[in-house]
């Protein structure tokens, strides 16, 4: 079973040379730490920066320089700043190659819910609805089950949706799955996790074809 | 040169009234119009509708107006990190219209640019699109979203000149440029106000035509919401 | 009767303190020469400049600095450059206070034609269609009649339209006229020009109420 | 940093073919992609559709492609000052789609920003709106105009870096920024190409994400169409 860093590490392998990548809050933010340094990648944050670097050295943080998670950041050579309209032009216009975001629920047809629990929690969708409605390459990073042990990979989402039929790939603490017309296709198992354990943690249709390899991290 | 300079926030906010709709720039606490917000608190006007990506934190930014119950309705994309906000929203004291971030930016830009409405894919199939017109273009579904109508836009820039030209800094730019000229009156506060002619015309982010009043703000706190650092080696 | 400079001089009186003004090609360009210098006005050119100044001194012209008529220009303190989308945001968004442009024909209901003579001349509308569709304050600068002596103030335009019901005021070599629901209301006569002469040169409905003063130039 | 630099116009234009649709920046002869145009002439490809505010003059800019009959269709707002153009258009050799200038800019911007279509008031009630969908918003009529689809966009900037970031100069900016990222491949030519990190991130007009290939152009002529001066005292 993977921890959050493990999930981030596995997702980092999906990041290819030349990609512009938007990382959501939470586990996705960790992905930047694991991207191979022999490839060229630029991170976009929808609040208006392209070419994000690591967090600043203690004492050098700048209140005018944050990411979409409101964390202080730095920029790398080749970075640029822009306004929110141009930022979402990048996203809506499909100039961002890969979007990685968290989710509360994903359904077997690729719907995603991650912004609201009616009557309980409403933080808002932020840029997530724009991202999932536009991106062609969306990877969801999340725990396979919630704190109560219930599956987050469902037949149908129960929470208000963020987007419909948009998720292509899911990386959880247990598995890597692809969303295909028939359901969740199991691609890889986390180290030491059995197909049966994944099956038990998956409410939606799980498709298992042949031997399922363990992740190569 | 058309002179837009005013003395201070008090003069800049002349004409704000109960029940008005305001746009406020900023993302989180980054690039927010601190002086305009302070003046709104001082004036104590209420029943306001505020269009702003976020709602500040409990004791800073728009949180200050929420504390005083001056806001009737918030139009935002993300309102986490604010307990008083969540309390007022869940209790029904505060009306909240959550809007996807890119849609929010573009509804401001539509008002700035004279477009009545836009078609965006964001929110299609979700409760955000409920009751809204949708339409297919090239096999993809879009939602029709209307331009905002606001009385005042309050924006914060880094530098500005007496002609109203603005230059923003870093990610404090965010929604500020999109809101300039998107309301009947745009009020810009800047950290440094210079005479016209001192800013390079090539480096101006927002031309003065979109700004009606400009003033040099005071006592910028520029609070950091999530200070995140790595250790000095 | 006025010459082109006379028309420009009369129109300059319509330019008020604090106005952003867009000047079309031809007579409108001349208006800048006659605006009172005790008021503050900024000239916008739709190719992407606000705060235009006079033409450059011989030898100081810059190929990267032109107006919408492709003439070399200079800028004044407070000027700014921007792209075509933002330029038309200024125009469409009603941030420009006054638009002055030429016309081939104007009709008594405020239609304007100025971009095409079918089968003969098609230069294109440039920014004129955006300007007339958006501006709330449009003044047309033109000769009252064409080279053949025919009226350009018509009941109905005969040429392809640039915009419908948009012209508010017309300044010609003979008169100043306002477009009201009933037709062309005569406001002022050019020096030495009789109401009768204006009537003869106007095909559309001309409304003459009381004594018509001579222009004060 | 994602590297966008290529050696020259020849490498930058790899993949252009007969029958393609191109966007070309510039207003008149100001800010036109001179090197890309020269390379298109050299390649001799034809049946092109060109989206460009103007069509150059007889012997410069897009006029060079017209002379060689490489262009099948022009989409422009203003095509005066070009005798060969007028001849080809009136004779029917050249197809011409005249579009209001603001609409042209926004149809490019729509393609850049992922909007399928826009509602603009420009052209309502004129032959430009014939056969197009119209709609009333708040008592005013608008025309529905679709985003352009193009294979290549050729733009010209003043400075650029290896990451594809662009800075334009003066009114040579015009349509160039609106076309970046509005075609499948955007090729930027610049007067000065610098390593990434040398341009201030705050002063960049177009971020490199909208540009696929960038090169330093040669022999810029920057011809002036209407040299207008006042005498030196």
mmCIF file of C-alpha atoms in Angstrom, chain A residues 27-202:
data_model
loop_
_atom_site.group_PDB
_atom_site.id
_atom_site.type_symbol
_atom_site.label_atom_id
_atom_site.label_comp_id
_atom_site.label_asym_id
_atom_site.label_seq_id
_atom_site.Cartn_x
_atom_site.Cartn_y
_atom_site.Cartn_z
ATOM 1 C CA UNK A 27 -1.268 14.933 -3.032
ATOM 2 C CA UNK A 28 -0.924 16.420 -6.540
ATOM 3 C CA UNK A 29 1.327 19.179 -5.187
ATOM 4 C CA UNK A 30 3.746 16.464 -4.042
ATOM 5 C CA UNK A 31 4.143 15.158 -7.595
ATOM 6 C CA UNK A 32 6.582 17.970 -8.418
ATOM 7 C CA UNK A 33 9.066 16.446 -5.963
ATOM 8 C CA UNK A 34 9.300 13.204 -7.920
ATOM 9 C CA UNK A 35 9.466 14.265 -11.549
ATOM 10 C CA UNK A 36 12.657 13.026 -13.228
ATOM 11 C CA UNK A 37 15.125 15.839 -13.579
ATOM 12 C CA UNK A 38 16.325 14.765 -17.008
ATOM 13 C CA UNK A 39 13.049 15.875 -18.602
ATOM 14 C CA UNK A 40 11.690 19.371 -19.158
ATOM 15 C CA UNK A 41 8.412 20.140 -17.483
ATOM 16 C CA UNK A 42 6.730 23.406 -16.489
ATOM 17 C CA UNK A 43 4.211 23.696 -13.709
ATOM 18 C CA UNK A 44 1.263 26.032 -14.119
ATOM 19 C CA UNK A 45 -0.756 27.326 -11.246
ATOM 20 C CA UNK A 46 -4.138 28.741 -12.153
ATOM 21 C CA UNK A 47 -3.761 31.817 -9.980
ATOM 22 C CA UNK A 48 -1.348 33.104 -12.597
ATOM 23 C CA UNK A 49 2.112 31.611 -12.833
ATOM 24 C CA UNK A 50 3.897 29.297 -15.215
ATOM 25 C CA UNK A 51 7.318 27.917 -14.393
ATOM 26 C CA UNK A 52 6.943 27.345 -10.645
ATOM 27 C CA UNK A 53 9.993 26.248 -8.737
ATOM 28 C CA UNK A 54 10.440 24.829 -5.231
ATOM 29 C CA UNK A 55 9.180 26.490 -2.063
ATOM 30 C CA UNK A 56 11.297 29.480 -1.071
ATOM 31 C CA UNK A 57 14.168 29.296 1.359
ATOM 32 C CA UNK A 58 13.065 30.298 4.842
ATOM 33 C CA UNK A 59 13.086 34.082 5.043
ATOM 34 C CA UNK A 60 12.868 34.638 1.292
ATOM 35 C CA UNK A 61 9.126 34.139 0.905
ATOM 36 C CA UNK A 62 7.232 36.834 -1.017
ATOM 37 C CA UNK A 63 3.567 37.568 -0.262
ATOM 38 C CA UNK A 64 3.067 38.450 -3.935
ATOM 39 C CA UNK A 65 4.215 35.039 -5.101
ATOM 40 C CA UNK A 66 1.948 32.115 -4.239
ATOM 41 C CA UNK A 67 0.445 29.040 -5.893
ATOM 42 C CA UNK A 68 -3.235 28.085 -6.137
ATOM 43 C CA UNK A 69 -2.958 26.447 -2.714
ATOM 44 C CA UNK A 70 -1.930 29.891 -1.365
ATOM 45 C CA UNK A 71 1.525 28.525 -0.535
ATOM 46 C CA UNK A 72 4.563 30.724 -1.026
ATOM 47 C CA UNK A 73 6.597 29.605 -4.043
ATOM 48 C CA UNK A 74 9.533 30.524 -6.245
ATOM 49 C CA UNK A 75 9.882 30.670 -10.005
ATOM 50 C CA UNK A 76 12.408 29.124 -12.372
ATOM 51 C CA UNK A 77 14.121 30.718 -15.375
ATOM 52 C CA UNK A 78 11.533 31.067 -18.156
ATOM 53 C CA UNK A 79 8.656 31.700 -15.742
ATOM 54 C CA UNK A 80 5.860 34.166 -16.438
ATOM 55 C CA UNK A 81 3.006 35.815 -14.569
ATOM 56 C CA UNK A 82 -0.422 36.516 -16.052
ATOM 57 C CA UNK A 83 -3.972 37.335 -15.062
ATOM 58 C CA UNK A 84 -6.779 34.886 -14.275
ATOM 59 C CA UNK A 85 -8.415 35.230 -17.688
ATOM 60 C CA UNK A 86 -5.223 34.300 -19.533
ATOM 61 C CA UNK A 87 -4.567 31.545 -17.001
ATOM 62 C CA UNK A 88 -7.854 29.871 -17.821
ATOM 63 C CA UNK A 89 -7.241 30.474 -21.519
ATOM 64 C CA UNK A 90 -4.304 28.126 -21.043
ATOM 65 C CA UNK A 91 -6.548 25.591 -19.339
ATOM 66 C CA UNK A 92 -9.722 25.928 -21.415
ATOM 67 C CA UNK A 93 -7.694 26.250 -24.612
ATOM 68 C CA UNK A 94 -6.018 22.879 -23.930
ATOM 69 C CA UNK A 95 -2.517 24.305 -23.716
ATOM 70 C CA UNK A 96 -1.936 22.549 -20.392
ATOM 71 C CA UNK A 97 -0.965 18.949 -21.177
ATOM 72 C CA UNK A 98 -1.717 17.226 -17.903
ATOM 73 C CA UNK A 99 -3.975 17.970 -14.946
ATOM 74 C CA UNK A 100 -3.530 16.126 -11.666
ATOM 75 C CA UNK A 101 -6.125 16.639 -8.979
ATOM 76 C CA UNK A 102 -7.658 15.122 -5.903
ATOM 77 C CA UNK A 103 -11.173 13.746 -5.584
ATOM 78 C CA UNK A 104 -13.716 12.670 -3.005
ATOM 79 C CA UNK A 105 -15.406 10.302 -5.452
ATOM 80 C CA UNK A 106 -14.884 9.059 -8.988
ATOM 81 C CA UNK A 107 -17.452 7.023 -10.891
ATOM 82 C CA UNK A 108 -16.859 4.242 -13.367
ATOM 83 C CA UNK A 109 -17.877 6.506 -16.252
ATOM 84 C CA UNK A 110 -15.256 9.101 -15.295
ATOM 85 C CA UNK A 111 -17.410 11.568 -13.344
ATOM 86 C CA UNK A 112 -15.621 13.298 -10.505
ATOM 87 C CA UNK A 113 -16.817 14.947 -7.274
ATOM 88 C CA UNK A 114 -14.444 17.004 -5.173
ATOM 89 C CA UNK A 115 -15.919 20.328 -4.097
ATOM 90 C CA UNK A 116 -18.930 19.942 -1.848
ATOM 91 C CA UNK A 117 -20.541 17.757 0.800
ATOM 92 C CA UNK A 118 -24.118 19.051 1.045
ATOM 93 C CA UNK A 119 -24.984 20.490 4.432
ATOM 94 C CA UNK A 120 -21.511 19.786 5.753
ATOM 95 C CA UNK A 121 -18.684 21.249 3.804
ATOM 96 C CA UNK A 122 -18.596 23.670 0.917
ATOM 97 C CA UNK A 123 -15.206 25.019 0.086
ATOM 98 C CA UNK A 124 -16.035 25.654 -3.539
ATOM 99 C CA UNK A 125 -14.775 24.284 -6.810
ATOM 100 C CA UNK A 126 -12.012 26.829 -7.346
ATOM 101 C CA UNK A 127 -10.537 26.088 -10.744
ATOM 102 C CA UNK A 128 -11.391 22.387 -10.683
ATOM 103 C CA UNK A 129 -14.529 22.618 -12.830
ATOM 104 C CA UNK A 130 -12.672 24.541 -15.523
ATOM 105 C CA UNK A 131 -9.802 22.074 -15.372
ATOM 106 C CA UNK A 132 -11.864 18.906 -15.631
ATOM 107 C CA UNK A 133 -14.158 20.337 -18.319
ATOM 108 C CA UNK A 134 -11.228 21.256 -20.524
ATOM 109 C CA UNK A 135 -8.259 19.002 -19.919
ATOM 110 C CA UNK A 136 -7.868 15.960 -22.151
ATOM 111 C CA UNK A 137 -5.439 14.285 -19.826
ATOM 112 C CA UNK A 138 -6.686 14.163 -16.243
ATOM 113 C CA UNK A 139 -5.211 11.993 -13.524
ATOM 114 C CA UNK A 140 -6.920 11.723 -10.171
ATOM 115 C CA UNK A 141 -4.731 11.253 -7.109
ATOM 116 C CA UNK A 142 -6.573 9.944 -4.050
ATOM 117 C CA UNK A 143 -6.964 7.324 -1.383
ATOM 118 C CA UNK A 144 -8.905 4.325 -2.647
ATOM 119 C CA UNK A 145 -11.312 4.486 0.311
ATOM 120 C CA UNK A 146 -12.465 7.204 2.696
ATOM 121 C CA UNK A 147 -11.769 7.379 6.411
ATOM 122 C CA UNK A 148 -14.761 5.135 7.076
ATOM 123 C CA UNK A 149 -13.256 2.552 4.740
ATOM 124 C CA UNK A 150 -15.860 3.072 2.017
ATOM 125 C CA UNK A 151 -14.854 2.950 -1.624
ATOM 126 C CA UNK A 152 -14.313 6.241 -3.439
ATOM 127 C CA UNK A 153 -14.422 4.464 -6.821
ATOM 128 C CA UNK A 154 -18.141 4.170 -7.362
ATOM 129 C CA UNK A 155 -20.767 3.104 -9.853
ATOM 130 C CA UNK A 156 -22.265 6.577 -9.559
ATOM 131 C CA UNK A 157 -21.000 9.535 -7.559
ATOM 132 C CA UNK A 158 -23.200 10.437 -4.594
ATOM 133 C CA UNK A 159 -21.776 13.928 -4.078
ATOM 134 C CA UNK A 160 -22.381 16.953 -6.315
ATOM 135 C CA UNK A 161 -20.273 16.558 -9.442
ATOM 136 C CA UNK A 162 -17.287 18.625 -10.482
ATOM 137 C CA UNK A 163 -17.312 17.276 -14.018
ATOM 138 C CA UNK A 164 -18.812 14.516 -16.111
ATOM 139 C CA UNK A 165 -17.003 11.709 -17.934
ATOM 140 C CA UNK A 166 -13.664 13.442 -17.740
ATOM 141 C CA UNK A 167 -11.343 11.316 -15.593
ATOM 142 C CA UNK A 168 -8.956 9.142 -17.633
ATOM 143 C CA UNK A 169 -6.677 7.688 -15.012
ATOM 144 C CA UNK A 170 -6.696 7.193 -11.240
ATOM 145 C CA UNK A 171 -3.771 6.527 -8.967
ATOM 146 C CA UNK A 172 -4.655 5.498 -5.429
ATOM 147 C CA UNK A 173 -2.833 4.021 -2.483
ATOM 148 C CA UNK A 174 -3.854 0.595 -3.835
ATOM 149 C CA UNK A 175 -3.783 0.748 -7.609
ATOM 150 C CA UNK A 176 -3.480 2.449 -10.956
ATOM 151 C CA UNK A 177 -6.706 2.332 -12.933
ATOM 152 C CA UNK A 178 -7.833 3.530 -16.326
ATOM 153 C CA UNK A 179 -11.395 4.668 -16.952
ATOM 154 C CA UNK A 180 -12.707 2.863 -20.040
ATOM 155 C CA UNK A 181 -16.286 2.592 -21.330
ATOM 156 C CA UNK A 182 -16.815 -0.637 -19.366
ATOM 157 C CA UNK A 183 -15.563 0.700 -16.017
ATOM 158 C CA UNK A 184 -12.330 0.905 -14.027
ATOM 159 C CA UNK A 185 -9.649 -1.112 -15.777
ATOM 160 C CA UNK A 186 -7.011 -2.262 -13.310
ATOM 161 C CA UNK A 187 -3.544 -1.523 -14.675
ATOM 162 C CA UNK A 188 -1.207 -1.906 -11.718
ATOM 163 C CA UNK A 189 -1.256 -2.969 -8.073
ATOM 164 C CA UNK A 190 0.520 -1.099 -5.301
ATOM 165 C CA UNK A 191 3.413 -3.087 -3.808
ATOM 166 C CA UNK A 192 2.052 -5.909 -1.675
ATOM 167 C CA UNK A 193 -1.595 -5.266 -2.553
ATOM 168 C CA UNK A 194 -3.613 -8.112 -4.042
ATOM 169 C CA UNK A 195 -6.165 -7.893 -6.819
ATOM 170 C CA UNK A 196 -8.700 -9.153 -4.313
ATOM 171 C CA UNK A 197 -7.969 -6.280 -1.910
ATOM 172 C CA UNK A 198 -8.436 -3.802 -4.759
ATOM 173 C CA UNK A 199 -11.654 -5.533 -5.791
ATOM 174 C CA UNK A 200 -12.945 -5.304 -2.235
ATOM 175 C CA UNK A 201 -12.161 -1.584 -2.073
ATOM 176 C CA UNK A 202 -13.809 -0.798 -5.404
#
